[in-house]
Amino acid sequence: MKSNRLRWPLAAVLAGCTLALLPHAVLGEAAEDAIPSEDAAPHYAKGEVKYGEAWISLAELFQNRRHVQAEMEKLVEEGKKAQSALDDLNRQIYTLRGENDNSKRPIRTDMAKAVADRRKAEAALRAQAPTEPRYEREPPQPARIQSSSDSYRDAVDEWRREVSRIRQQNYALKREYDKRLAEYQKAKAEANSVIQAAQVKVAECQKQLAELDKQFEDAQTPVLAKQLQMNDEIQSLGRQARALLVRAQAMEQAMREAPETVLFRGRIVEWDGKFHLLDELRALYTETQGEIDRVRDQLREDARLAGRSFPDDWRHPQQDKIDALKALLERAEKEAAASR
């Protein structure tokens, strides 16, 4: 299944399917071109039309066609309900996924921070320890020589000053080194502690994410099962709709191939690609013409109130079509009256 969101537009199937006409198991008739023959006239005289290999009452065929239409409309409604149910299931999945993502977001943020801290600590561990300084060596004490005591004392004093300077300098170097070494060791200990804590945190986050994934899968599984069931139902409805459409097309083709006078005598009229009872189509004409008249009268009144003239030759955009329907009705009613 490529997607959870499968759609089977039954209305489109019923309205626009152009499948070839096939036999139907219930009626046992094969829909094929009814070629008029010499023995067709008696059947037409009895109000029968050829449907497949059999001649059948036009009235019965028309009622069967209406029954099929009702079944098709029922399937459309069932399809709409099934599609609505599937849409609800899709929304449930979307909601579950959104809740799962929202629950994961802070955990992922914590885990990302722990990983960043660990990498920073690992970089700190790679830092080199401070190098111990090179200390200056103290000069040897001046040797006593046979000279004036003042000269020797001066040399000793100079040596003592130099030793004091060197010792102070070396002490300062040692103190700075000890300080840097202590900082390095502290940073290393802290880095090790951070790495250990980060590893614990990452493992904890991974466990929480796995638990959330399991909760999501547990919540999603029954919904996905219902989705699959609903998809199967929608496909089944689609197959039924297409089968009914094939029957409907075969029935319409049979009526369409009969002479128009046969239809008129049966008080059936084809209009706009559909078959209607004569009385129903007359009612439709009356209603539509009345609406056109009301529109014309309203426009004339609006023009009068506005002080404008209203053209005598004004025609409603649908007037030509309704006039054609009127002419068709008159022919049909004339033929129906003559057959009584």
Coordinates of C-alpha atoms in Angstrom, one line a residue:
M1 CA 0.0 0.0 0.0
K2 CA 1.7 3.2 -1.2
S3 CA -0.3 5.5 1.0
N4 CA -2.8 5.4 3.9
R5 CA -4.9 7.9 2.1
L6 CA -6.6 5.9 -0.6
R7 CA -9.5 7.6 -2.4
W8 CA -12.1 6.0 -4.7
P9 CA -14.4 8.7 -6.1
L10 CA -17.6 6.8 -6.7
A11 CA -19.5 9.8 -8.0
A12 CA -16.9 10.2 -10.7
V13 CA -17.2 6.5 -11.5
L14 CA -20.9 6.7 -11.8
A15 CA -20.9 9.9 -13.8
G16 CA -18.0 9.4 -16.2
C17 CA -17.1 5.8 -16.6
T18 CA -16.9 4.7 -20.2
L19 CA -16.4 0.9 -19.8
A20 CA -17.5 -1.4 -22.6
L21 CA -21.0 -2.8 -22.2
L22 CA -20.8 -6.3 -20.6
P23 CA -23.4 -9.1 -19.9
H24 CA -24.9 -9.1 -16.4
A25 CA -25.5 -12.4 -14.5
V26 CA -28.7 -11.4 -12.9
L27 CA -30.8 -10.6 -16.0
G28 CA -28.9 -12.9 -18.2
E29 CA -29.0 -10.5 -21.2
A30 CA -26.0 -9.4 -23.2
A31 CA -26.0 -5.7 -24.2
E32 CA -25.1 -5.4 -27.9
D33 CA -26.1 -3.3 -30.9
A34 CA -29.7 -4.0 -31.6
I35 CA -29.9 -4.0 -35.4
P36 CA -33.5 -3.5 -36.6
S37 CA -34.8 -6.5 -38.5
E38 CA -38.0 -7.3 -40.3
D39 CA -39.6 -8.8 -37.2
A40 CA -38.9 -5.8 -35.0
A41 CA -42.1 -4.0 -35.9
P42 CA -44.5 -6.3 -33.9
H43 CA -42.3 -5.9 -30.9
Y44 CA -42.2 -2.1 -31.2
A45 CA -46.0 -2.2 -31.6
K46 CA -46.3 -3.9 -28.3
G47 CA -44.0 -1.4 -26.7
E48 CA -41.0 -3.7 -26.5
V49 CA -37.3 -2.9 -27.1
K50 CA -34.4 -5.3 -27.7
Y51 CA -32.1 -5.6 -24.7
G52 CA -29.3 -8.0 -25.6
E53 CA -30.8 -11.0 -27.2
A54 CA -34.3 -10.6 -25.8
W55 CA -37.2 -8.3 -26.3
I56 CA -38.4 -6.6 -23.1
S57 CA -41.2 -4.2 -22.2
L58 CA -40.0 -0.7 -22.5
A59 CA -41.8 0.2 -19.2
E60 CA -40.1 -2.7 -17.4
L61 CA -36.7 -1.7 -18.8
F62 CA -37.2 1.9 -17.8
Q63 CA -38.2 0.9 -14.3
N64 CA -35.2 -1.5 -14.1
R65 CA -33.0 1.4 -15.2
R66 CA -34.4 3.6 -12.4
H67 CA -33.9 0.8 -9.9
V68 CA -30.2 0.6 -11.0
Q69 CA -30.0 4.4 -10.7
A70 CA -31.3 4.1 -7.1
E71 CA -28.8 1.4 -6.3
M72 CA -26.0 3.6 -7.8
E73 CA -27.1 6.6 -5.7
K74 CA -27.2 4.3 -2.6
L75 CA -23.6 3.2 -3.4
V76 CA -22.6 6.9 -3.8
E77 CA -23.9 7.6 -0.3
E78 CA -22.2 4.5 1.1
G79 CA -19.0 5.5 -0.6
K80 CA -19.2 9.0 0.9
K81 CA -19.7 7.6 4.4
A82 CA -16.8 5.1 3.9
Q83 CA -14.6 7.9 2.6
S84 CA -15.6 10.1 5.5
A85 CA -14.7 7.2 7.9
L86 CA -11.3 6.8 6.1
D87 CA -10.7 10.5 6.4
D88 CA -11.3 10.3 10.1
L89 CA -8.8 7.4 10.4
N90 CA -6.3 9.4 8.4
R91 CA -6.7 12.3 10.8
Q92 CA -6.3 9.9 13.8
I93 CA -3.0 8.7 12.3
Y94 CA -1.9 12.3 11.8
T95 CA -2.9 13.2 15.3
L96 CA -1.0 10.2 16.8
R97 CA 2.1 11.1 14.8
G98 CA 1.9 14.7 15.8
E99 CA 1.6 13.8 19.5
N100 CA 4.5 11.4 19.1
D101 CA 6.7 14.0 17.5
N102 CA 5.7 16.6 20.2
S103 CA 6.6 14.1 23.0
K104 CA 10.0 13.3 21.3
R105 CA 11.0 16.9 20.7
P106 CA 12.2 17.8 24.2
I107 CA 13.9 14.4 24.6
R108 CA 15.7 14.9 21.3
T109 CA 16.8 18.4 22.5
D110 CA 18.2 16.9 25.7
M111 CA 20.0 14.2 23.8
A112 CA 21.5 16.7 21.3
K113 CA 22.8 18.8 24.2
A114 CA 24.3 15.7 25.9
V115 CA 26.0 14.7 22.6
A116 CA 27.3 18.3 22.2
D117 CA 28.6 18.3 25.8
R118 CA 30.3 14.9 25.2
R119 CA 32.0 16.1 22.1
K120 CA 33.3 19.2 23.9
A121 CA 34.6 17.1 26.8
E122 CA 36.3 14.7 24.4
A123 CA 38.0 17.6 22.7
A124 CA 39.2 18.8 26.2
L125 CA 40.6 15.3 26.9
R126 CA 42.6 15.6 23.7
A127 CA 44.4 18.7 25.0
Q128 CA 48.0 18.3 25.9
A129 CA 49.2 18.6 29.5
P130 CA 51.3 21.7 30.3
T131 CA 55.0 21.3 29.7
E132 CA 57.2 21.6 32.8
P133 CA 59.4 24.8 32.5
R134 CA 63.1 24.7 32.2
Y135 CA 64.5 26.0 35.5
E136 CA 67.6 28.1 35.6
R137 CA 70.5 26.4 37.5
E138 CA 72.0 28.2 40.4
P139 CA 75.7 29.3 40.0
P140 CA 78.3 27.7 42.3
Q141 CA 79.4 29.6 45.3
P142 CA 82.6 31.6 44.7
A143 CA 85.7 29.9 45.8
R144 CA 87.7 31.5 48.6
I145 CA 90.9 33.0 47.2
Q146 CA 93.9 34.7 48.8
S147 CA 92.8 38.2 48.3
S148 CA 91.3 41.0 50.3
S149 CA 88.4 39.9 52.4
D150 CA 86.4 42.8 51.0
S151 CA 86.6 41.4 47.5
Y152 CA 85.5 38.0 48.6
R153 CA 82.6 39.3 50.5
D154 CA 81.5 41.3 47.5
A155 CA 81.7 38.2 45.3
V156 CA 79.6 36.2 47.9
D157 CA 77.1 39.0 48.2
E158 CA 76.7 39.1 44.4
W159 CA 76.4 35.3 44.3
R160 CA 73.8 35.3 47.0
R161 CA 71.8 38.0 45.1
E162 CA 72.0 35.9 41.9
V163 CA 70.9 32.7 43.7
S164 CA 68.0 34.6 45.3
R165 CA 66.9 35.9 41.9
I166 CA 67.2 32.5 40.3
R167 CA 65.3 30.8 43.1
Q168 CA 62.5 33.5 43.0
Q169 CA 62.3 33.1 39.2
N170 CA 62.3 29.3 39.4
Y171 CA 59.7 29.4 42.2
A172 CA 57.5 31.6 40.0
L173 CA 57.8 29.3 37.1
K174 CA 57.1 26.3 39.3
R175 CA 54.1 27.9 40.9
E176 CA 52.7 28.9 37.4
Y177 CA 53.3 25.3 36.2
D178 CA 51.6 23.8 39.2
K179 CA 48.7 26.1 38.7
R180 CA 48.3 25.1 35.0
L181 CA 48.8 21.5 35.8
A182 CA 46.1 21.6 38.5
E183 CA 43.8 23.3 36.0
Y184 CA 44.5 20.7 33.4
Q185 CA 43.9 17.8 35.7
K186 CA 40.7 19.5 37.0
A187 CA 39.5 20.0 33.4
K188 CA 40.3 16.4 32.5
A189 CA 38.4 15.1 35.6
E190 CA 35.5 17.4 34.7
A191 CA 35.6 16.2 31.1
N192 CA 35.6 12.6 32.2
S193 CA 32.6 13.3 34.4
V194 CA 30.8 15.1 31.6
I195 CA 31.4 12.2 29.2
Q196 CA 30.1 9.7 31.7
A197 CA 27.0 11.8 32.5
A198 CA 26.4 12.4 28.7
Q199 CA 26.6 8.7 28.0
V200 CA 24.1 8.0 30.7
K201 CA 21.8 10.8 29.4
V202 CA 22.0 9.6 25.8
A203 CA 21.2 6.1 26.8
E204 CA 18.3 7.4 28.9
C205 CA 17.0 9.5 26.0
Q206 CA 17.3 6.6 23.5
K207 CA 15.3 4.4 25.9
Q208 CA 12.6 7.1 26.2
L209 CA 12.4 7.5 22.4
A210 CA 12.1 3.8 22.0
E211 CA 9.3 3.7 24.5
L212 CA 7.5 6.5 22.7
D213 CA 7.9 4.7 19.3
K214 CA 6.4 1.6 20.8
Q215 CA 3.5 3.5 22.3
F216 CA 2.9 5.1 18.8
E217 CA 3.0 1.7 17.1
D218 CA 0.6 0.2 19.6
A219 CA -1.8 3.1 19.1
Q220 CA -1.4 3.2 15.3
T221 CA -1.7 -0.6 14.6
P222 CA -5.5 -0.9 15.2
V223 CA -6.1 2.4 13.2
L224 CA -4.1 1.0 10.3
A225 CA -6.1 -2.2 10.4
K226 CA -9.3 -0.2 10.2
Q227 CA -7.8 1.9 7.3
L228 CA -7.0 -1.3 5.4
Q229 CA -10.5 -2.6 6.0
M230 CA -12.1 0.7 4.9
N231 CA -9.9 0.8 1.8
D232 CA -11.1 -2.7 0.9
E233 CA -14.7 -1.6 1.4
I234 CA -14.3 1.5 -0.8
Q235 CA -12.7 -0.6 -3.5
S236 CA -15.6 -3.1 -3.3
L237 CA -18.1 -0.2 -3.5
G238 CA -16.2 1.0 -6.6
R239 CA -16.4 -2.3 -8.3
Q240 CA -20.2 -2.6 -7.5
A241 CA -20.7 1.0 -8.9
R242 CA -18.9 0.2 -12.1
A243 CA -20.9 -3.0 -12.6
L244 CA -24.1 -1.1 -12.1
L245 CA -23.0 1.6 -14.5
V246 CA -22.4 -1.0 -17.1
R247 CA -25.9 -2.3 -16.7
A248 CA -27.3 1.2 -16.8
Q249 CA -25.4 2.0 -20.0
A250 CA -26.7 -1.2 -21.6
M251 CA -30.3 -0.3 -20.7
E252 CA -29.9 3.2 -21.9
Q253 CA -28.4 2.0 -25.2
A254 CA -31.3 -0.4 -25.7
M255 CA -33.8 2.5 -25.2
R256 CA -31.7 4.8 -27.4
E257 CA -31.7 2.4 -30.3
A258 CA -35.4 2.0 -30.3
P259 CA -37.4 4.3 -32.6
E260 CA -38.3 7.6 -30.9
T261 CA -42.0 7.0 -31.5
V262 CA -41.8 3.8 -29.4
L263 CA -40.4 5.8 -26.5
F264 CA -43.1 8.5 -26.9
R265 CA -45.9 5.9 -27.0
G266 CA -44.4 4.6 -23.7
R267 CA -44.5 8.2 -22.4
I268 CA -40.7 8.2 -22.1
V269 CA -38.5 11.0 -23.4
E270 CA -34.8 11.4 -23.7
W271 CA -33.6 14.8 -22.7
D272 CA -30.0 16.0 -22.0
G273 CA -28.7 12.5 -22.3
K274 CA -31.2 11.1 -19.7
F275 CA -34.5 9.3 -20.0
H276 CA -37.5 10.8 -18.2
L277 CA -41.2 10.0 -17.9
L278 CA -43.2 12.4 -20.0
D279 CA -45.2 13.8 -17.1
E280 CA -42.0 14.4 -15.0
L281 CA -40.4 16.2 -17.9
R282 CA -43.5 18.3 -18.5
A283 CA -43.4 19.3 -14.8
L284 CA -39.7 20.2 -15.2
Y285 CA -40.5 22.4 -18.2
T286 CA -43.4 24.1 -16.4
E287 CA -41.2 24.8 -13.4
T288 CA -38.2 26.1 -15.4
Q289 CA -40.4 28.2 -17.7
G290 CA -42.1 29.7 -14.7
E291 CA -38.7 30.6 -13.2
I292 CA -37.6 32.2 -16.5
D293 CA -40.9 34.2 -16.5
R294 CA -40.3 35.4 -12.9
V295 CA -36.8 36.5 -13.8
R296 CA -38.1 38.5 -16.8
D297 CA -40.9 40.1 -14.8
Q298 CA -38.5 41.1 -12.0
L299 CA -36.0 42.6 -14.5
R300 CA -38.9 44.5 -16.1
E301 CA -40.1 45.8 -12.7
D302 CA -36.5 46.8 -11.7
A303 CA -36.2 48.7 -15.0
R304 CA -39.5 50.5 -14.5
L305 CA -38.6 51.6 -11.0
A306 CA -35.2 52.8 -12.3
G307 CA -36.9 54.8 -15.1
R308 CA -35.3 52.6 -17.8
S309 CA -37.0 50.9 -20.7
F310 CA -37.0 47.2 -20.9
P311 CA -36.3 45.5 -24.3
D312 CA -39.3 43.7 -25.7
D313 CA -37.0 41.1 -27.4
W314 CA -35.2 40.2 -24.1
R315 CA -34.6 36.5 -23.8
H316 CA -33.3 34.5 -20.9
P317 CA -30.0 32.6 -21.7
Q318 CA -31.9 29.3 -21.2
Q319 CA -34.9 30.2 -23.2
D320 CA -33.7 28.6 -26.4
K321 CA -33.1 25.3 -24.6
I322 CA -36.4 25.4 -22.8
D323 CA -38.1 26.1 -26.1
A324 CA -36.5 23.0 -27.6
L325 CA -37.8 21.0 -24.6
K326 CA -41.3 22.4 -25.2
A327 CA -41.2 21.3 -28.9
L328 CA -40.0 17.9 -27.9
L329 CA -42.7 17.6 -25.3
E330 CA -45.4 18.6 -27.8
R331 CA -44.2 15.9 -30.2
A332 CA -44.1 13.3 -27.5
E333 CA -47.5 14.2 -26.1
K334 CA -49.0 14.1 -29.6
E335 CA -47.6 10.6 -30.3
A336 CA -48.6 9.4 -26.8
A337 CA -52.2 10.6 -27.4
A338 CA -52.4 9.0 -30.8
S339 CA -51.4 5.6 -29.3
R340 CA -54.3 5.5 -26.9

